[in-house]
Coordinates of C-alpha atoms in Angstrom, one line a residue:
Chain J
X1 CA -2.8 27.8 14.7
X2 CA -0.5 26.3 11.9
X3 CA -3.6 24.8 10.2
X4 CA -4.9 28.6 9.6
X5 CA -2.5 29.5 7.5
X6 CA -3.1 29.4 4.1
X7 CA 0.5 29.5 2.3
X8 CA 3.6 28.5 3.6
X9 CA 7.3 29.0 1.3
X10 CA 9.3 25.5 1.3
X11 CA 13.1 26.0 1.1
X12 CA 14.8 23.0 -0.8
X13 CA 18.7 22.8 -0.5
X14 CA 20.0 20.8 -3.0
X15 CA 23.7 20.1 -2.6
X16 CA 27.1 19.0 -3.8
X17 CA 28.8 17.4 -0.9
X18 CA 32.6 17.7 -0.7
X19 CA 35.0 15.4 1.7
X20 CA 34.9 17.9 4.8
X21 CA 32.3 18.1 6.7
X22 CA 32.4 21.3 8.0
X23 CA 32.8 23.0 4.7
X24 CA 29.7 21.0 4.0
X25 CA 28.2 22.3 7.0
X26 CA 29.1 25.9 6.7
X27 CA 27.9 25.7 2.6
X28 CA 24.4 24.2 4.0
X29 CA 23.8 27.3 6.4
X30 CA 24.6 29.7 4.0
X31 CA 22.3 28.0 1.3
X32 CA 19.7 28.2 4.3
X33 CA 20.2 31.7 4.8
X34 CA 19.9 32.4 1.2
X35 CA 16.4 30.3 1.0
X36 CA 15.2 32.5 3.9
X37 CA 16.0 35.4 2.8
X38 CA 14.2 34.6 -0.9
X39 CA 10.4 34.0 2.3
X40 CA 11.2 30.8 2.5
X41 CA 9.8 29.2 6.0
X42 CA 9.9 25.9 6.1
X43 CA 13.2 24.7 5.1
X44 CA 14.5 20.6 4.6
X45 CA 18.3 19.4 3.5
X46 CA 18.5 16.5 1.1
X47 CA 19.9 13.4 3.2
X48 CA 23.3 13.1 5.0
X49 CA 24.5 16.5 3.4
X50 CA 27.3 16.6 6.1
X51 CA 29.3 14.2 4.2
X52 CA 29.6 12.3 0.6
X53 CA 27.3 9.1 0.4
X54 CA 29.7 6.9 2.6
X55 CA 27.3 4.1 2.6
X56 CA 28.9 3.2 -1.0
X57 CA 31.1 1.0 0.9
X58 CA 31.0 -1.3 4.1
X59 CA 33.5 1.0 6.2
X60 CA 33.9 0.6 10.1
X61 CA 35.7 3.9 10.1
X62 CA 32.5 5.9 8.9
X63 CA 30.6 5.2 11.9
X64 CA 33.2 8.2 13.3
X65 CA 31.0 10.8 11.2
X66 CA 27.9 10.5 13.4
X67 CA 26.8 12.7 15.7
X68 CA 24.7 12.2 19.3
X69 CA 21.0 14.1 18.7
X70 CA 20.3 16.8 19.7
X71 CA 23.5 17.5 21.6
X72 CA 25.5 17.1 18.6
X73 CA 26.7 20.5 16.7
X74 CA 25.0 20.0 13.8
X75 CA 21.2 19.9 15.8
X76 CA 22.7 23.0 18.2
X77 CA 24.0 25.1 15.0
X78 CA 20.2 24.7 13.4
X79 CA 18.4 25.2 16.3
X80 CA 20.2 28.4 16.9
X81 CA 19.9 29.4 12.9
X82 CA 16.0 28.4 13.5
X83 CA 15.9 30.7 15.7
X84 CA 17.7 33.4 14.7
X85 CA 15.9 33.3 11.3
X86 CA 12.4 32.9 12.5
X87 CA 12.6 29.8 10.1
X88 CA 11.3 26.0 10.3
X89 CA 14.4 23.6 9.6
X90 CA 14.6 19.6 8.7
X91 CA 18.0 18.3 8.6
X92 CA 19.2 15.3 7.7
X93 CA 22.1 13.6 10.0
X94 CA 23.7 10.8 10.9
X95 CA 23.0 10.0 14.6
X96 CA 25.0 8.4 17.1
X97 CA 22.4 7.0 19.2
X98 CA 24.6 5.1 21.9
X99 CA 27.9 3.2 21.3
X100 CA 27.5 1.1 18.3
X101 CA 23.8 2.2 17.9
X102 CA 23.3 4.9 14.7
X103 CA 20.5 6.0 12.8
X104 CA 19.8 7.5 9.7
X105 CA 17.7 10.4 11.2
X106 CA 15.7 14.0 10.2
X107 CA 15.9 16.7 13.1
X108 CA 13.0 18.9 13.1
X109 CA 13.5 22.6 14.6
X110 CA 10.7 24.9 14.9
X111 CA 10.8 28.6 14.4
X112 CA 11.6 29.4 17.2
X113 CA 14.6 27.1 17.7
X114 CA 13.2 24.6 19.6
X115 CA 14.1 21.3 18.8
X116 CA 11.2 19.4 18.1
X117 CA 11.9 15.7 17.8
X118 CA 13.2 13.4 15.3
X119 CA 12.4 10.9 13.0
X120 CA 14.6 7.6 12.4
X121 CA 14.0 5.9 8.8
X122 CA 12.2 3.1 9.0
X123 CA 13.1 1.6 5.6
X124 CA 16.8 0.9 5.7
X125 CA 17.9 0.2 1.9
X126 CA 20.9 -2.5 0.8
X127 CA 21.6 -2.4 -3.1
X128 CA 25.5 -2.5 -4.4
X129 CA 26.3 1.4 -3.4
X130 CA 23.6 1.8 -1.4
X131 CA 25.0 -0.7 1.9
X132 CA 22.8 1.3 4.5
X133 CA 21.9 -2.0 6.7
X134 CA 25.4 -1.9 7.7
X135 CA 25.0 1.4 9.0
X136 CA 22.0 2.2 10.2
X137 CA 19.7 0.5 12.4
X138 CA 15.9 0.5 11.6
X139 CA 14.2 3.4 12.8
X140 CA 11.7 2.8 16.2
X141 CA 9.9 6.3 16.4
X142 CA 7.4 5.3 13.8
X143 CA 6.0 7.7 11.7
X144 CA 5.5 11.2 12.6
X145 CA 4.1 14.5 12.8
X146 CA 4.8 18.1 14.2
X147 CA 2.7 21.3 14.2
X148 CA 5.3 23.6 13.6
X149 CA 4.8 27.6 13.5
X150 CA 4.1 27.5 9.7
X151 CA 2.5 23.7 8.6
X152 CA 2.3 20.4 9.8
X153 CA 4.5 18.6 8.9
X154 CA 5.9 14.8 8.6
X155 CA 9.3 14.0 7.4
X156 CA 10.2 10.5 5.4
X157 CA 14.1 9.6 4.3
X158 CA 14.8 8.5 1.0
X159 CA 13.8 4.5 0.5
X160 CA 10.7 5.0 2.6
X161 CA 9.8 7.4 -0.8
X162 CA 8.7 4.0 -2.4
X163 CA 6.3 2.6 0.5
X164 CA 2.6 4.0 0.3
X165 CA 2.1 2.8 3.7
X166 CA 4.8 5.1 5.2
X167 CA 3.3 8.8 3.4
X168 CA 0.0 6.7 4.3
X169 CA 0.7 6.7 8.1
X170 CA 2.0 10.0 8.3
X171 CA -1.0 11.8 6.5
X172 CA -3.2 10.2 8.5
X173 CA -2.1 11.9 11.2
X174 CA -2.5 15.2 9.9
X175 CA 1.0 16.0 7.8
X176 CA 0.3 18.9 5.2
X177 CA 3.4 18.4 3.7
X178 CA 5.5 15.3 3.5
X179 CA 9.3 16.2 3.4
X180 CA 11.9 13.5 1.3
X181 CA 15.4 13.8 2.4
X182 CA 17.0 12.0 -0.3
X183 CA 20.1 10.6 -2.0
X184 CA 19.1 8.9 -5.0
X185 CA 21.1 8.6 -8.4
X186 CA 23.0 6.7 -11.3
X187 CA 25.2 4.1 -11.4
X188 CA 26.9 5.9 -14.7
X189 CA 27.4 2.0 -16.2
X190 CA 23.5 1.9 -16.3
X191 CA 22.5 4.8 -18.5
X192 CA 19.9 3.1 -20.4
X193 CA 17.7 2.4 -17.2
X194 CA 17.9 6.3 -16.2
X195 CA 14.7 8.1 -17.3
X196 CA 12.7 4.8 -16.3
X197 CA 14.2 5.1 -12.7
X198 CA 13.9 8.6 -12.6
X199 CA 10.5 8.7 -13.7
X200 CA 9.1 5.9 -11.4
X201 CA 11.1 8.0 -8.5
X202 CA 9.0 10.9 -9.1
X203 CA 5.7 9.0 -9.8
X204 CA 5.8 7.2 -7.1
X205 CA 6.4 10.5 -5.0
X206 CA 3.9 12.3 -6.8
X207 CA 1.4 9.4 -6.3
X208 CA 1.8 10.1 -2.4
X209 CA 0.6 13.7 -2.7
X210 CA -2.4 12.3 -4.6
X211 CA -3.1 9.4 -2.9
X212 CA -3.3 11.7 0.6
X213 CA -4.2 15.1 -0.4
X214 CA -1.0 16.6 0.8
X215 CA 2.3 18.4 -0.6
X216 CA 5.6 16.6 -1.4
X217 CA 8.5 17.8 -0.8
X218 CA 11.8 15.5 -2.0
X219 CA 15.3 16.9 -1.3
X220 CA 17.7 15.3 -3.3
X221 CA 21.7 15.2 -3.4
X222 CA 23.5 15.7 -6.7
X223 CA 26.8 15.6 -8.1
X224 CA 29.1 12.9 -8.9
X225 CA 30.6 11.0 -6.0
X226 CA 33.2 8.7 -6.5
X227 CA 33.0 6.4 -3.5
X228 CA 35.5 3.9 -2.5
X229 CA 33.7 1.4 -3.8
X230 CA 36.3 1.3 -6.7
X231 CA 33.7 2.1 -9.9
X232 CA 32.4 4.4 -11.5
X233 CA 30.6 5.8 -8.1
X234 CA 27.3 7.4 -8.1
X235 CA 25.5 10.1 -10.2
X236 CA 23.3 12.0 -7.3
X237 CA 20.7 13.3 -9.9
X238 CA 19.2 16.4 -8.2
X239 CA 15.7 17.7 -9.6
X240 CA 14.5 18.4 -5.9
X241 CA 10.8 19.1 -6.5
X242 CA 7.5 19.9 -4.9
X243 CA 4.3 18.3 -5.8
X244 CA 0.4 19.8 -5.4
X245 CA -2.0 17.6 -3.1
X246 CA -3.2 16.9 -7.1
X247 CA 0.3 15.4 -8.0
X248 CA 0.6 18.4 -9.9
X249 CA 4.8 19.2 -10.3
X250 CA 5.0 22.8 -8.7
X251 CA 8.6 23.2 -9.4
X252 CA 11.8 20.9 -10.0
X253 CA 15.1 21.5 -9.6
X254 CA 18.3 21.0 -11.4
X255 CA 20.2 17.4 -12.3
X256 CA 23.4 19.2 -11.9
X257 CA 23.9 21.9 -9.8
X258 CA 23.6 23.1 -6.3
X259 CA 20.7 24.9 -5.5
X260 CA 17.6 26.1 -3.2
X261 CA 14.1 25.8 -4.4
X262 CA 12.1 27.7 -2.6
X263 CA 7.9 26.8 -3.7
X264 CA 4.9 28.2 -2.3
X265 CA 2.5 25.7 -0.9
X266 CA -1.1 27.2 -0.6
X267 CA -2.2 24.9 2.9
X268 CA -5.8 25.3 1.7
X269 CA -5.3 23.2 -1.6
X270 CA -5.3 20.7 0.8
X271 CA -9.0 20.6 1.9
X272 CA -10.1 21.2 -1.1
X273 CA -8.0 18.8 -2.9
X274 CA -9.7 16.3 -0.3
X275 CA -13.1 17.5 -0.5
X276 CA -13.3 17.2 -4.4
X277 CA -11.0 13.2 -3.9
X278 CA -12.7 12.5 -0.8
X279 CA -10.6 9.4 -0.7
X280 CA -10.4 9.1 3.0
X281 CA -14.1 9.1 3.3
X282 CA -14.0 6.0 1.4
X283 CA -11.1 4.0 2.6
X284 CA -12.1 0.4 3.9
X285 CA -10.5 0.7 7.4
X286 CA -12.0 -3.0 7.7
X287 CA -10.3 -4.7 5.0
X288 CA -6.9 -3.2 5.4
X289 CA -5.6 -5.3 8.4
X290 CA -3.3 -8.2 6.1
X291 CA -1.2 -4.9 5.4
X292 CA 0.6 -6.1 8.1
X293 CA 1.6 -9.5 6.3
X294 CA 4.9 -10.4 4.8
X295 CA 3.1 -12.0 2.2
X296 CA -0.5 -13.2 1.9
X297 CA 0.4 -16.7 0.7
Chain N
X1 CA 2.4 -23.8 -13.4
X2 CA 1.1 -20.0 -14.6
X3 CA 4.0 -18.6 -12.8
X4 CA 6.6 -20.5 -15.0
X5 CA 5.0 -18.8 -18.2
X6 CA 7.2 -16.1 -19.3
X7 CA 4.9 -14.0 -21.4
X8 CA 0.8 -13.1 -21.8
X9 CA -0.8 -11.1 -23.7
X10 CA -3.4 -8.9 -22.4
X11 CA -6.6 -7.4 -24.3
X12 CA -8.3 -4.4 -23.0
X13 CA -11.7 -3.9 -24.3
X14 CA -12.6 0.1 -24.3
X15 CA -16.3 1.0 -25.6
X16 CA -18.6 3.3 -26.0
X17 CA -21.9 1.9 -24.4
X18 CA -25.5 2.3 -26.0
X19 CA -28.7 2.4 -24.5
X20 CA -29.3 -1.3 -25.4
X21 CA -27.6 -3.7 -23.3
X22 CA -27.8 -6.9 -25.8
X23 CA -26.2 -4.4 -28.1
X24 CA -23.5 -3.8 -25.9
X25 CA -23.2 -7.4 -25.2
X26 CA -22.7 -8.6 -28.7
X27 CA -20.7 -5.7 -29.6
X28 CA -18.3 -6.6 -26.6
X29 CA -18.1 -10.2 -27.1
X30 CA -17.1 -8.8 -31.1
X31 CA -14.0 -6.9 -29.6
X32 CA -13.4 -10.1 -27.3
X33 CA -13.4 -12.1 -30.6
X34 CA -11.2 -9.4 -32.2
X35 CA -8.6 -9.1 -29.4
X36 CA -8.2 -12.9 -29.1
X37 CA -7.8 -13.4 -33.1
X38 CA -4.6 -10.8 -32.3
X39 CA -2.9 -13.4 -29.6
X40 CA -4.2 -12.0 -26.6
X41 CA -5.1 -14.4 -23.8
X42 CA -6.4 -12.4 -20.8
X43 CA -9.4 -10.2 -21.4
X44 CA -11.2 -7.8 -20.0
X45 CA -14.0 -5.1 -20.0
X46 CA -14.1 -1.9 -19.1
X47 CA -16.5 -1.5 -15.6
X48 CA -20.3 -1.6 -16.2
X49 CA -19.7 -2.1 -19.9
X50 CA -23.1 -3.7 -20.4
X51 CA -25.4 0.0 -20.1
X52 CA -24.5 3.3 -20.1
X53 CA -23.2 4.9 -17.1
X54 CA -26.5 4.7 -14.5
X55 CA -25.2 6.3 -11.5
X56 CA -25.1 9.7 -13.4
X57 CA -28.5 10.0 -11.2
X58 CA -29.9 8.1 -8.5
X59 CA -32.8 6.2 -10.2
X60 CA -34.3 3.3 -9.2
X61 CA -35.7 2.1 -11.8
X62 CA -31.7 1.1 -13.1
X63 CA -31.6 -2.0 -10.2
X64 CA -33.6 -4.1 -12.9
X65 CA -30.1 -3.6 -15.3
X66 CA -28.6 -5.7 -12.7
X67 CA -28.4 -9.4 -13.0
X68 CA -27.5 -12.7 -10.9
X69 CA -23.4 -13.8 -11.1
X70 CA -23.0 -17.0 -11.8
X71 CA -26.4 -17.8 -13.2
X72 CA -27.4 -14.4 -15.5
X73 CA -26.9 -14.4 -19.2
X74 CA -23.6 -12.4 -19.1
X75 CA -21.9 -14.8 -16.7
X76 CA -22.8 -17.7 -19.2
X77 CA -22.2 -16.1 -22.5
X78 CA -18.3 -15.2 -21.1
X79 CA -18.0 -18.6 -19.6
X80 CA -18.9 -20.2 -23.6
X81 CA -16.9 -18.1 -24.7
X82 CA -13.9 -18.3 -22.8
X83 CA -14.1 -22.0 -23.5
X84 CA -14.5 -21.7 -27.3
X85 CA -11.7 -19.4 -27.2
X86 CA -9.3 -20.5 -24.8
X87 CA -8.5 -17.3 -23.0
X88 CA -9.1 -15.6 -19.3
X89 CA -11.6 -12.9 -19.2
X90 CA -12.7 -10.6 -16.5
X91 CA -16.1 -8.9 -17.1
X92 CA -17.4 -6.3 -15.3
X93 CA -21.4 -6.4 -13.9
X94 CA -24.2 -5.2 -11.9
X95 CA -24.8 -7.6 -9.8
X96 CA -28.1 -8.6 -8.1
X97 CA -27.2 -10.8 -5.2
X98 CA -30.4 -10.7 -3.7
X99 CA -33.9 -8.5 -3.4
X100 CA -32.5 -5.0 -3.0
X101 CA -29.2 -6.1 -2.6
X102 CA -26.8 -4.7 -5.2
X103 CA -22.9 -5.2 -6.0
X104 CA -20.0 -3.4 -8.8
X105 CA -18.7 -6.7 -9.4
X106 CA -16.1 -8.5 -11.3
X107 CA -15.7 -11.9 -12.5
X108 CA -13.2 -14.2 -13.7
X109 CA -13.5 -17.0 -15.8
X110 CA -10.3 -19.3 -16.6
X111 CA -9.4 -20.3 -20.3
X112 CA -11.6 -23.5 -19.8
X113 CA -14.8 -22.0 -19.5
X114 CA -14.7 -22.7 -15.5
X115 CA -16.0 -19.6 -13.3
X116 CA -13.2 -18.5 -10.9
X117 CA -15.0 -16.2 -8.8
X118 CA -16.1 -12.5 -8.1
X119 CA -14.2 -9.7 -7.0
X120 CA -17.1 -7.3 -5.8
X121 CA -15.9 -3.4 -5.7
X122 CA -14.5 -2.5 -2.1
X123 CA -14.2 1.4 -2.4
X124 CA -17.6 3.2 -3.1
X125 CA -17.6 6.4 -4.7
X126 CA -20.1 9.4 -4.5
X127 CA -19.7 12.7 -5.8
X128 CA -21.7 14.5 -8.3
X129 CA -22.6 12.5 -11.7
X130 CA -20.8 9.0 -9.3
X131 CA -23.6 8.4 -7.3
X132 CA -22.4 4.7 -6.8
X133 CA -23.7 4.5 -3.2
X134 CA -26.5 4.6 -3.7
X135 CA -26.6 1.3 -6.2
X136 CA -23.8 -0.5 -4.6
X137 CA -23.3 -1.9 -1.3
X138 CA -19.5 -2.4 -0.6
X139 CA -18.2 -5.5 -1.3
X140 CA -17.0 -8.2 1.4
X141 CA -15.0 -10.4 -0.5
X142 CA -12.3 -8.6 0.5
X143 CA -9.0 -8.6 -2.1
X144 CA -8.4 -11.4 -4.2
X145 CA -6.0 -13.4 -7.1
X146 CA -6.8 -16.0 -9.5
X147 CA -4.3 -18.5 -10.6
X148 CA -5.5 -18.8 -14.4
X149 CA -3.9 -20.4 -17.2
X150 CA -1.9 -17.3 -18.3
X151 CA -1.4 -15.7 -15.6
X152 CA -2.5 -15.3 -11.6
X153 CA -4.9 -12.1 -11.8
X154 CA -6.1 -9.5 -9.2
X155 CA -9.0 -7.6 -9.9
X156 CA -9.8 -3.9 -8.2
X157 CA -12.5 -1.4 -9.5
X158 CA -12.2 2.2 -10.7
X159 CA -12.5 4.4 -7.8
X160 CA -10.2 1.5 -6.0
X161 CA -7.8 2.8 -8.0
X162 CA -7.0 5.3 -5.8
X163 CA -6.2 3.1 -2.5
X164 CA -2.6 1.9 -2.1
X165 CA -3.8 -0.7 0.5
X166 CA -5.9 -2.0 -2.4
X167 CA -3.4 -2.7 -5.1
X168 CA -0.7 -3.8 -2.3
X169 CA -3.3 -6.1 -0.6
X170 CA -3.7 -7.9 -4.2
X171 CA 0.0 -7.7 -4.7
X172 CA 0.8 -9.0 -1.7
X173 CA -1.3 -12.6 -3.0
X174 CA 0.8 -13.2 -6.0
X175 CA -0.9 -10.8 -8.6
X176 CA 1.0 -10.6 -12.1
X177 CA -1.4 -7.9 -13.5
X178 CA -3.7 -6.1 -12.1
X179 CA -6.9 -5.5 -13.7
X180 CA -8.8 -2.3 -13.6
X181 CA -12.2 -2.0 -15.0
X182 CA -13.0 1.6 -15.2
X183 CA -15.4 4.3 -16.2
X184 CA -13.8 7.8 -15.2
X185 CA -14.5 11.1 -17.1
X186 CA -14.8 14.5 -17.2
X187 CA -17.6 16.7 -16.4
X188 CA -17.7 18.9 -19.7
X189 CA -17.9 21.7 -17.6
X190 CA -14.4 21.7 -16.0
X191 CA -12.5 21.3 -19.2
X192 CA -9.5 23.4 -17.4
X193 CA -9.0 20.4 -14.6
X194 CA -9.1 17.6 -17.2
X195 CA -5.3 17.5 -17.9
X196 CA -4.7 17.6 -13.9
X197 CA -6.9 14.8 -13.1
X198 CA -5.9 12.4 -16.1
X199 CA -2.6 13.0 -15.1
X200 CA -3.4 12.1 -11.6
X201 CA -5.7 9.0 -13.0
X202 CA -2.3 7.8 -14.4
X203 CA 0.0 8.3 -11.8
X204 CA -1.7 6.8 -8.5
X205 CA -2.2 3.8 -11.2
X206 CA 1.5 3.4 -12.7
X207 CA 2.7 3.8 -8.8
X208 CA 1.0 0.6 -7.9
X209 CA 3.2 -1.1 -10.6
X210 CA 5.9 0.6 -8.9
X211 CA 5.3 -0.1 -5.4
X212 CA 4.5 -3.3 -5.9
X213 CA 6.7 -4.8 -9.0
X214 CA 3.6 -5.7 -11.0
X215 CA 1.6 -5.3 -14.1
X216 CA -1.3 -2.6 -14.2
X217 CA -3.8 -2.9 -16.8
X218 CA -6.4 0.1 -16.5
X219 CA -9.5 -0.7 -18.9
X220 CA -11.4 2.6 -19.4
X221 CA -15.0 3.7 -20.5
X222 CA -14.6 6.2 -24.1
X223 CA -17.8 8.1 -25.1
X224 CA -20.1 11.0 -24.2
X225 CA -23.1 9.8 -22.3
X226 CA -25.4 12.4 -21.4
X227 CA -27.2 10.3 -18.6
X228 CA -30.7 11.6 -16.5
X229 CA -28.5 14.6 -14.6
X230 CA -30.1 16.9 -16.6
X231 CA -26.6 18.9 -17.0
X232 CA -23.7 18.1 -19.6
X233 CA -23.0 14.4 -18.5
X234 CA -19.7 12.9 -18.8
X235 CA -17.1 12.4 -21.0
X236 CA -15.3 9.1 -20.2
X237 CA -11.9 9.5 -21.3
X238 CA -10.9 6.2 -22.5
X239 CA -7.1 6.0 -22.9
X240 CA -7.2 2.3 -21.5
X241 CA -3.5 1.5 -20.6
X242 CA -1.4 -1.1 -19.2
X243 CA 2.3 -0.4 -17.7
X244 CA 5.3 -2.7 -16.7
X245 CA 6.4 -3.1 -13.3
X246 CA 8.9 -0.2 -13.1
X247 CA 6.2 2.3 -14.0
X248 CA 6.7 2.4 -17.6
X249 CA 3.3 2.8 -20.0
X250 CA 3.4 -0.1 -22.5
X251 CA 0.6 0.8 -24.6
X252 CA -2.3 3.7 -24.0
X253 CA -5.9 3.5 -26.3
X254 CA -7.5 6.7 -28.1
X255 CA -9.3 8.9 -25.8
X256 CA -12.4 9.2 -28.4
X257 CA -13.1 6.0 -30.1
X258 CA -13.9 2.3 -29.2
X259 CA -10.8 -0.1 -29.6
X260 CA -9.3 -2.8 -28.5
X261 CA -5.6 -2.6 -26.8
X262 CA -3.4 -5.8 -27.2
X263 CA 0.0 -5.6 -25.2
X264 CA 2.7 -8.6 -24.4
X265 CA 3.4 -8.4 -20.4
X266 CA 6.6 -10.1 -20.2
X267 CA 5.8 -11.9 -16.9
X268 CA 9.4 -12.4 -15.7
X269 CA 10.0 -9.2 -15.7
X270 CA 8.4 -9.1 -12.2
X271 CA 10.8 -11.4 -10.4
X272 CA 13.2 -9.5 -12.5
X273 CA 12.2 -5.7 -11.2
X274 CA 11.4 -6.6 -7.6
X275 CA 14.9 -8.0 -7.3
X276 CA 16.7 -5.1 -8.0
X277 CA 14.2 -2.8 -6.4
X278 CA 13.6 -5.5 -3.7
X279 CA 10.7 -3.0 -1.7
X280 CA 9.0 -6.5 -0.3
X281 CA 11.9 -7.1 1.4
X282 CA 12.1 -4.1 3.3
X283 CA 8.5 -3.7 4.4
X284 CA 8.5 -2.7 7.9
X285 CA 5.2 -5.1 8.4
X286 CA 6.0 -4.3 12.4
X287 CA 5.0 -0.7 12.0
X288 CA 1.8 -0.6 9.7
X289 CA -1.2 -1.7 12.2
X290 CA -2.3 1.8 12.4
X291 CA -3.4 1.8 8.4
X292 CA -6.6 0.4 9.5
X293 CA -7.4 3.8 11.5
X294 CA -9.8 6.3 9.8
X295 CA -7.5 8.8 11.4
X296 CA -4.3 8.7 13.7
X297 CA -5.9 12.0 15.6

């Protein structure tokens, strides 16, 4: 049914994350609401909006943030806003899988309300700022897929944004649009590296959508967060955007501000896209298996 | 001992092909000449730069353009001349490997004069004005690098360009640069698409530098050829370009006239950008098998 629709209106929240959580929380569902009510249908967070960027520092205490899927509150309050809304959601939490077991993880609720299953990222970062090995195990669901009321859809997290095979694997089995909860930014100290690492963060993006045919759909953070990592922090730099299945920018969001981008994606670009870069008629399924290598040396 | 230089300079040869091939030749090994006067030390050709662009129809009288590789005339004139100059250069050919047996090959040829070997062109287009399959079987050499004495070289063919498995699968061998012989146009017809798909041509090709912390040098056809399809033809869009590791475009050729492009590749600016974006690292090699399905369905 989903694959017979022709258009479906992507809700982007872009947010400024403040210290409590449920302000954060309460911020998020009113930003949701106000995406819905502007048609939006399928709508996606940017990563961990519940709470600043913690993974800026090494900090046991942290781990007291996460939240057991789905019984947590976070999964219950969208499912029951899915619902209520007639809307699509991805969010973007931090999951307590079992004692001393935690995930960086997407929820995905259908319109409905029904929760629909999650996805765990699979590429786990560790840069000075960005210390996510310590929190987060690698993700073991794999990549994945779910035919929700409006598109199929496949959901990737932030650092699996620069891993071709990841969008690869997920398009192949059948995402229309590829979601990018993200939390990407500056170190301020480093401001003459900043439009080369923002540009290579959106080409890179925008070279999935090419490379497969398929919408992109990155949700970024934004604001300045301090950290206790005792510098300068982090600049989150926003410009949430949505690219064609042509790597054509459809719209891109603000570097500053809060804010919900809400995009029409027309589902039958993406046939056509394919039909006229019929690259997956041509790939060489036989010559691809040393993907699989560390290194081929 | 090419991984301890720090710096090459590469020369890509865009031109405009006539209908005589030992004009095209001489002309060619002229720009060769000319780039290597300017410094540069690894050459090469645009794809097929020896005729015009055959497979704008299916014709067979075009198999007797092809020739033998090692032993046919261009093979030996790039070997002399790579000797007499003392630099690398990658030549694009038709190659007839046998009675009716036909290849869109590439070969290498070190400083000294020595053949290296062949890259012959994995992914096989076919669309209107591209009917490649119909000349070319697909290669089965699979992926490869050359250590030469600049620099350790992969080679991947136009419509390759569009496969991440491709560049990554050369990447993943030790490739420095990778070389892309090309002839890519637009039909006149569609003028409203052209800034779309040269866009796109550019992006899927800069995100291989990303993803995989290397050089890309794309080597492009420039010139309206007609060809036997009885409409407008093509017109090859030159703009031959070669960009850093991070993404960045170092150096992009005219999109109208014949030239040659000479750019300095810093080469430890690869160990450099893959240590602070350290994506080999976090490959999750456990989770990729499925990349050699047609479809996960």
């Amino acid at each position: 049914m989903s694959d017979s629709r022709k258009s479906v209106r992507l809700g982007l929240v872009q947010t400024c994350a403040t210290e409590n959580p449920s302000d954060n929380l309460e911020r998020q569902i009113a930003l949701l609401r106000d995406a819905a009510s502007k048609g939006a249908n399928v709508l996606c967070t940017q990563e961990l909006f519940l709470t600043p960027y913690f993974c800026q520092s090494e900090d046991h205490s942290f781990f007291a943030l996460a939240e057991q899927i789905p019984s947590g509150k976070s999964t219950r309050a969208f499912c029951a806003l899915a619902a209520e809304l007639g809307v699509v959601i991805v969010a973007s939490l931090f999951e307590k899988r079992m004692d001393g077991l935690y995930h960086n993880t997407a929820i995905v609720v259908d319109a409905d309300g029904t929760y629909l299953g999650s996805y765990r990222k699979m590429h786990i970062p560790d840069d000075p700022l960005f210390y996510e090995k310590f929190y987060f195990a690698p993700g073991d669901l794999g990549y994945r897929v779910w035919r929700t009321r409006f598109a199929t859809i496949g959901v990737l997290i932030c650092w699996d944004q620069w891993y071709p095979e990841a969008a690869r694997l997920t398009a192949l089995q059948g995402a229309q649009v590829l979601f990018y909860p993200t939390a990407i930014g500056w170190h301020p100290a480093e401001k003459e590296h900043h439009a080369m690492q923002h540009a290579a963060w959106e080409t890179i993006q925008r070279s999935h959508a090419i490379a497969n045919g398929c919408y992109v759909a990155s949700v970024n953070r934004v604001g300045h967060e301090k950290g206790a990592g005792g510098g300068d922090g982090i600049v989150f730099w926003g410009q949430s955007f949505v690219s064609d299945p042509s790597g054509q920018m459809l719209a891109k969001a603000d570097h500053e501000n809060e804010c919900v981008l809400v995009v029409d994606a027309d589902l039958s670009k993406i046939d056509e896209t394919r039909t006229h870069w019929p690259f997956f008629r041509d790939r060489r399924i036989d010559s691809y298996g040393e993907i699989t290598r560390r290194a081929i040396d």
